XYZ file of C-alpha atoms in Angstrom:
388
model
C 228.132 174.891 178.070
C 230.184 172.244 179.819
C 228.063 170.163 182.223
C 229.348 168.323 185.297
C 227.329 165.320 186.468
C 227.295 164.668 190.209
C 225.711 161.558 191.678
C 224.754 162.909 195.101
C 223.758 159.654 196.748
C 225.111 156.428 198.197
C 225.799 153.674 195.643
C 222.564 152.020 194.563
C 221.900 148.315 194.805
C 220.850 147.996 191.181
C 224.122 146.350 190.125
C 224.568 144.414 193.363
C 223.522 140.786 192.796
C 221.156 139.283 195.386
C 222.728 136.973 197.941
C 221.486 134.448 200.474
C 223.468 135.964 203.366
C 223.730 139.573 204.576
C 225.597 141.194 207.470
C 224.432 144.372 209.216
C 226.990 146.168 211.403
C 225.341 148.162 214.201
C 227.044 150.390 216.767
C 225.031 151.377 219.845
C 226.359 154.799 220.860
C 225.353 155.856 224.365
C 228.287 156.407 226.737
C 227.570 159.817 228.274
C 230.169 159.176 231.021
C 233.049 159.452 228.531
C 231.701 161.589 225.646
C 235.139 162.491 224.257
C 236.152 158.823 224.152
C 232.795 157.938 222.625
C 233.205 160.529 219.865
C 236.766 159.397 219.100
C 235.557 155.790 218.956
C 232.761 156.600 216.520
C 235.183 158.483 214.247
C 237.589 155.552 214.190
C 234.828 153.024 213.511
C 233.575 155.165 210.634
C 237.095 155.351 209.204
C 237.406 151.549 209.371
C 234.134 151.058 207.507
C 235.048 153.608 204.875
C 238.460 151.949 204.462
C 236.871 148.550 203.716
C 233.734 149.966 202.053
C 231.393 148.137 204.438
C 228.112 149.858 205.475
C 227.351 150.539 209.158
C 224.538 151.958 211.306
C 225.191 154.167 214.348
C 222.357 153.973 216.904
C 222.668 157.161 218.948
C 220.679 158.020 222.044
C 219.281 161.517 222.403
C 221.624 162.100 225.349
C 224.818 161.219 223.488
C 223.698 163.373 220.549
C 223.435 166.312 222.962
C 226.886 165.498 224.361
C 228.334 165.571 220.852
C 226.997 169.090 220.333
C 229.617 170.151 222.891
C 232.555 167.761 222.406
C 232.195 166.913 218.680
C 229.755 169.307 216.978
C 230.579 168.008 213.487
C 230.259 164.297 214.218
C 226.562 163.646 213.564
C 226.855 165.510 210.251
C 230.008 163.532 209.461
C 228.088 160.255 209.900
C 225.129 161.547 207.912
C 227.353 162.620 204.996
C 229.130 159.280 204.675
C 227.760 157.127 201.838
C 228.496 154.051 203.978
C 226.975 155.144 207.300
C 223.520 155.799 208.648
C 222.339 157.760 211.689
C 219.886 155.593 213.646
C 218.362 155.942 217.112
C 218.190 154.029 220.400
C 215.890 154.509 223.398
C 217.582 153.967 226.764
C 216.736 154.575 230.447
C 215.728 156.742 232.171
C 212.993 157.116 229.530
C 209.882 155.714 231.283
C 208.864 153.713 228.201
C 212.069 151.647 228.021
C 211.343 147.991 228.758
C 210.935 147.331 232.515
C 211.573 151.004 233.378
C 208.021 152.310 233.655
C 208.808 154.272 236.806
C 206.140 156.823 235.824
C 203.271 154.321 235.656
C 202.802 155.217 232.006
C 201.353 151.812 231.100
C 198.349 152.588 233.306
C 197.532 155.805 231.399
C 195.211 155.988 228.408
C 196.643 155.891 224.892
C 196.384 159.638 224.330
C 198.405 160.396 227.470
C 201.009 157.786 226.556
C 201.450 159.383 223.143
C 201.669 162.862 224.668
C 204.411 161.813 227.120
C 206.467 159.917 224.542
C 206.289 162.846 222.122
C 207.417 165.249 224.857
C 210.439 163.050 225.594
C 211.352 162.609 221.921
C 211.262 166.337 221.195
C 213.060 167.544 224.354
C 216.267 166.990 226.267
C 216.524 164.517 229.142
C 217.578 165.123 232.753
C 219.672 162.071 233.613
C 219.124 162.482 237.367
C 215.358 163.032 237.480
C 214.476 161.181 234.287
C 212.237 164.059 233.198
C 212.277 166.105 229.971
C 214.030 169.455 229.947
C 213.053 172.663 228.167
C 215.791 172.157 225.546
C 215.302 170.465 222.190
C 216.329 166.821 222.231
C 215.388 163.221 221.558
C 214.697 161.736 218.151
C 213.461 165.043 216.721
C 216.673 166.894 217.611
C 218.855 164.110 216.204
C 216.874 164.254 212.962
C 217.558 167.991 212.771
C 221.292 167.503 213.368
C 221.568 164.703 210.803
C 219.493 166.478 208.183
C 217.089 163.536 207.960
C 214.911 161.464 210.282
C 216.918 158.426 211.443
C 215.683 155.556 209.298
C 215.748 152.882 212.002
C 215.400 152.886 215.798
C 215.526 150.389 218.631
C 212.427 151.197 220.669
C 212.552 148.449 223.308
C 209.429 149.056 225.381
C 206.874 147.092 227.391
C 203.969 145.586 225.460
C 201.429 147.944 227.000
C 203.360 150.923 225.626
C 204.774 149.596 222.370
C 202.020 150.835 220.057
C 201.973 154.326 221.536
C 205.776 154.529 221.304
C 205.811 153.247 217.732
C 203.092 155.675 216.624
C 205.039 158.689 217.907
C 208.254 157.653 216.176
C 206.521 156.877 212.891
C 204.863 160.287 213.045
C 208.312 161.846 213.524
C 209.689 160.049 210.453
C 210.765 156.540 211.508
C 210.574 153.895 208.761
C 211.983 150.749 210.390
C 212.422 149.235 213.865
C 215.242 147.081 215.234
C 213.986 144.289 217.485
C 215.527 141.126 218.904
C 213.916 137.809 219.727
C 214.118 134.042 219.497
C 212.214 133.995 216.216
C 213.886 135.063 212.996
C 212.834 138.376 211.452
C 212.687 138.111 207.683
C 213.216 140.810 205.084
C 209.886 142.540 204.534
C 208.340 141.629 207.907
C 206.346 144.431 209.504
C 204.723 145.302 212.821
C 201.611 147.461 212.698
C 202.652 148.670 209.262
C 206.281 149.539 210.115
C 209.112 147.473 208.666
C 211.258 145.443 211.033
C 215.004 145.275 210.488
C 215.685 141.707 209.324
C 217.748 139.600 211.732
C 218.114 135.855 212.158
C 221.035 135.963 214.586
C 222.295 138.716 216.874
C 226.098 138.438 216.953
C 227.338 140.386 219.995
C 230.878 140.702 218.754
C 232.233 142.132 222.025
C 231.591 138.820 223.803
C 234.134 136.906 221.701
C 237.406 138.857 221.407
C 239.414 135.619 221.414
C 237.699 134.032 218.390
C 238.640 134.622 214.774
C 236.354 136.669 212.548
C 235.895 133.811 210.114
C 234.768 131.325 212.781
C 232.442 133.843 214.429
C 230.682 134.997 211.281
C 230.433 131.555 209.719
C 228.963 130.150 212.938
C 226.537 133.076 213.162
C 225.181 132.407 209.678
C 224.872 128.693 210.455
C 222.715 129.612 213.459
C 220.776 132.174 211.423
C 219.689 129.461 209.009
C 218.352 127.434 211.950
C 216.318 130.300 213.468
C 212.618 129.608 213.909
C 210.635 130.844 210.937
C 213.765 131.923 209.046
C 213.771 132.128 205.286
C 216.312 133.410 202.802
C 217.941 135.846 202.558
C 219.485 135.305 206.005
C 220.650 138.277 208.080
C 223.223 138.411 210.874
C 223.377 141.553 212.973
C 226.942 142.258 214.100
C 226.673 144.489 217.160
C 229.057 146.595 219.216
C 228.713 149.472 221.697
C 230.939 152.524 221.843
C 232.049 151.632 225.394
C 233.154 148.133 224.288
C 236.310 149.801 222.989
C 237.280 151.684 226.163
C 235.173 150.864 229.275
C 234.167 147.766 231.187
C 230.470 148.537 230.789
C 228.169 151.200 229.396
C 227.223 154.361 231.277
C 223.533 153.451 231.180
C 224.306 150.037 232.702
C 226.431 151.595 235.463
C 223.955 154.347 236.337
C 220.580 152.738 235.668
C 220.766 148.971 235.292
C 223.044 148.530 238.302
C 221.246 151.227 240.225
C 217.649 151.836 241.144
C 214.747 151.594 238.720
C 213.191 154.917 239.728
C 214.530 158.469 240.250
C 216.694 160.006 241.467
C 219.806 158.612 239.798
C 223.468 159.579 240.039
C 224.789 160.133 236.473
C 228.253 160.936 237.816
C 228.926 157.222 238.455
C 231.458 155.877 235.967
C 232.496 152.465 234.790
C 236.222 151.632 235.081
C 238.173 151.898 231.838
C 239.609 148.879 230.069
C 243.335 148.281 230.209
C 245.208 149.697 227.197
C 246.044 146.179 226.000
C 242.391 145.134 226.143
C 241.375 148.236 224.216
C 243.917 147.457 221.503
C 242.725 143.849 221.323
C 239.130 144.968 220.864
C 240.086 147.282 218.003
C 242.043 144.488 216.286
C 239.110 142.151 216.769
C 236.612 144.599 215.296
C 238.677 145.670 212.311
C 239.504 142.077 211.440
C 235.769 141.273 211.399
C 234.963 144.205 209.108
C 237.866 143.222 206.871
C 236.746 139.578 206.722
C 233.183 140.502 205.756
C 234.567 142.842 203.079
C 236.729 140.011 201.743
C 233.716 137.682 201.563
C 231.602 140.102 199.516
C 231.144 137.595 196.688
C 229.076 135.515 199.107
C 228.030 137.808 201.969
C 226.365 141.129 201.305
C 226.946 144.000 203.737
C 224.071 146.446 204.161
C 222.762 149.018 206.619
C 219.261 150.270 207.415
C 218.752 152.517 204.331
C 219.984 149.747 202.042
C 217.623 147.243 203.669
C 214.723 149.554 202.861
C 216.048 149.835 199.321
C 216.087 146.038 199.090
C 212.453 145.881 200.219
C 211.517 148.540 197.687
C 213.243 146.604 194.910
C 211.337 143.447 195.809
C 214.308 141.482 197.128
C 212.453 140.073 200.092
C 211.926 136.691 198.523
C 208.722 135.299 200.007
C 207.283 138.583 201.234
C 205.510 138.940 204.572
C 201.783 138.343 204.509
C 201.420 141.888 205.830
C 203.328 143.378 202.884
C 201.119 143.398 199.772
C 202.755 143.124 196.390
C 203.021 146.464 194.623
C 204.637 148.064 191.627
C 207.427 150.549 192.271
C 207.558 154.022 190.740
C 211.144 155.237 190.292
C 211.720 158.987 190.530
C 214.940 160.882 189.808
C 215.604 164.601 190.028
C 217.776 166.863 187.900
C 219.001 170.393 188.677
C 220.675 172.729 186.158
C 222.895 175.534 187.440
C 223.017 178.072 184.621
C 225.677 180.608 183.655
C 223.554 183.594 184.719
C 225.014 184.688 188.041
C 221.732 186.096 189.392
C 220.271 182.559 189.321
C 223.068 180.806 191.198
C 221.953 178.991 194.375
C 223.312 179.789 197.816
C 226.010 177.139 198.510
C 224.857 176.393 202.081
C 221.230 176.022 201.039
C 222.172 173.872 198.028
C 224.212 171.387 200.085
C 221.537 171.267 202.801
C 218.889 170.551 200.174
C 220.759 167.615 198.671
C 221.507 166.230 202.123
C 217.780 166.138 202.855
C 216.735 164.987 199.389
C 219.111 162.032 199.142
C 218.792 160.842 202.760
C 215.668 158.827 201.968
C 217.016 157.325 198.747
C 216.066 160.027 196.209
C 218.574 160.193 193.347
C 219.683 163.532 191.873
C 221.950 164.770 189.097
C 223.456 168.256 188.835
C 224.288 169.817 185.490
C 226.524 172.853 186.022
C 227.455 175.358 183.329
C 231.117 176.301 182.982
C 230.299 179.847 184.113
C 229.232 178.594 187.537
C 232.177 176.206 187.791
C 234.655 179.003 187.044
C 232.855 181.912 188.711
C 231.382 180.535 191.957
C 234.137 180.770 194.643
C 232.712 177.777 196.518
C 232.003 175.563 193.505
C 234.765 173.086 194.382
C 233.530 172.884 197.978
C 229.956 172.268 196.853
C 231.035 169.557 194.406
C 233.028 167.747 197.093
C 230.218 168.070 199.647
C 227.567 166.647 197.356
């Protein structure tokens, strides 16, 4: 029998030499005012990253994920299938556990009630006017279902009195890493209450500097990263954009919630003005030139996203590991599936692709050995091969 070997996973880091500097591109996706523009923006960003082979994380809110179900039902799956992209998550108002938005008085409740409320929000839809959960599926749990895996990383910005309850719910739902910002550097391998923190020594808000060259911006960012309090190699610069940075003056959540009241009701129909066409074009040139520059500097600067950061931690690339992260040996597991010639044993194509999407999302590596009978006799064999 003739066997076909398929590597159904993103490229591993095994042959990627360690570096002292790493860039993480992050896109906060949240503009419910212009969902069609948001979806088109995400597609174009993904195409840019695939063109230059630079990893990227997309931090979606539960609300924008619900919007995409209507205006771009294939988009979350498209991100999840890309070997260079990762579906991540972002909490935004009007969730009552977003930092300085405790309009429900949740911080005054006991821990059990806090956990119950957060879980209800992260498994249900969100009414943007009342700020309350709906009867529909939504939140982190629904995004995990759409992507085929639990988003690896999330930005959970919440008040100190609620942070542990919020973190516990997300970890229970599958979260493995948190994105946080602060004045102190976050090193590779650092953890909070047992959950890994996304490493970051400087937060480069790329949208603030459209007039500067990519080289100057990134070089300056790494210079500042090395000076961050408590920083140690390898040094990480987060390069951040929002979907609205490419088409609107400000984000929908800023227009509706940050510039409005801090308690319900809210008016989600309020919209930010759009950017002038020339400004939109400038922002796209600025972003693509930055991705291209980082790609061109790959001999010195590594580009990674959230799943690859976790892979680095697992491979022991954290240098001086956090005191909270005990040294441990790593067991490597790979899986192999044989598809035989006997037709009665052939897998259902939809179920097969769905299985590999789930299995490889967390870093599991698989090989498929397919007999010539399946390759020639299964009408969807070519489709399955391309999908995996």
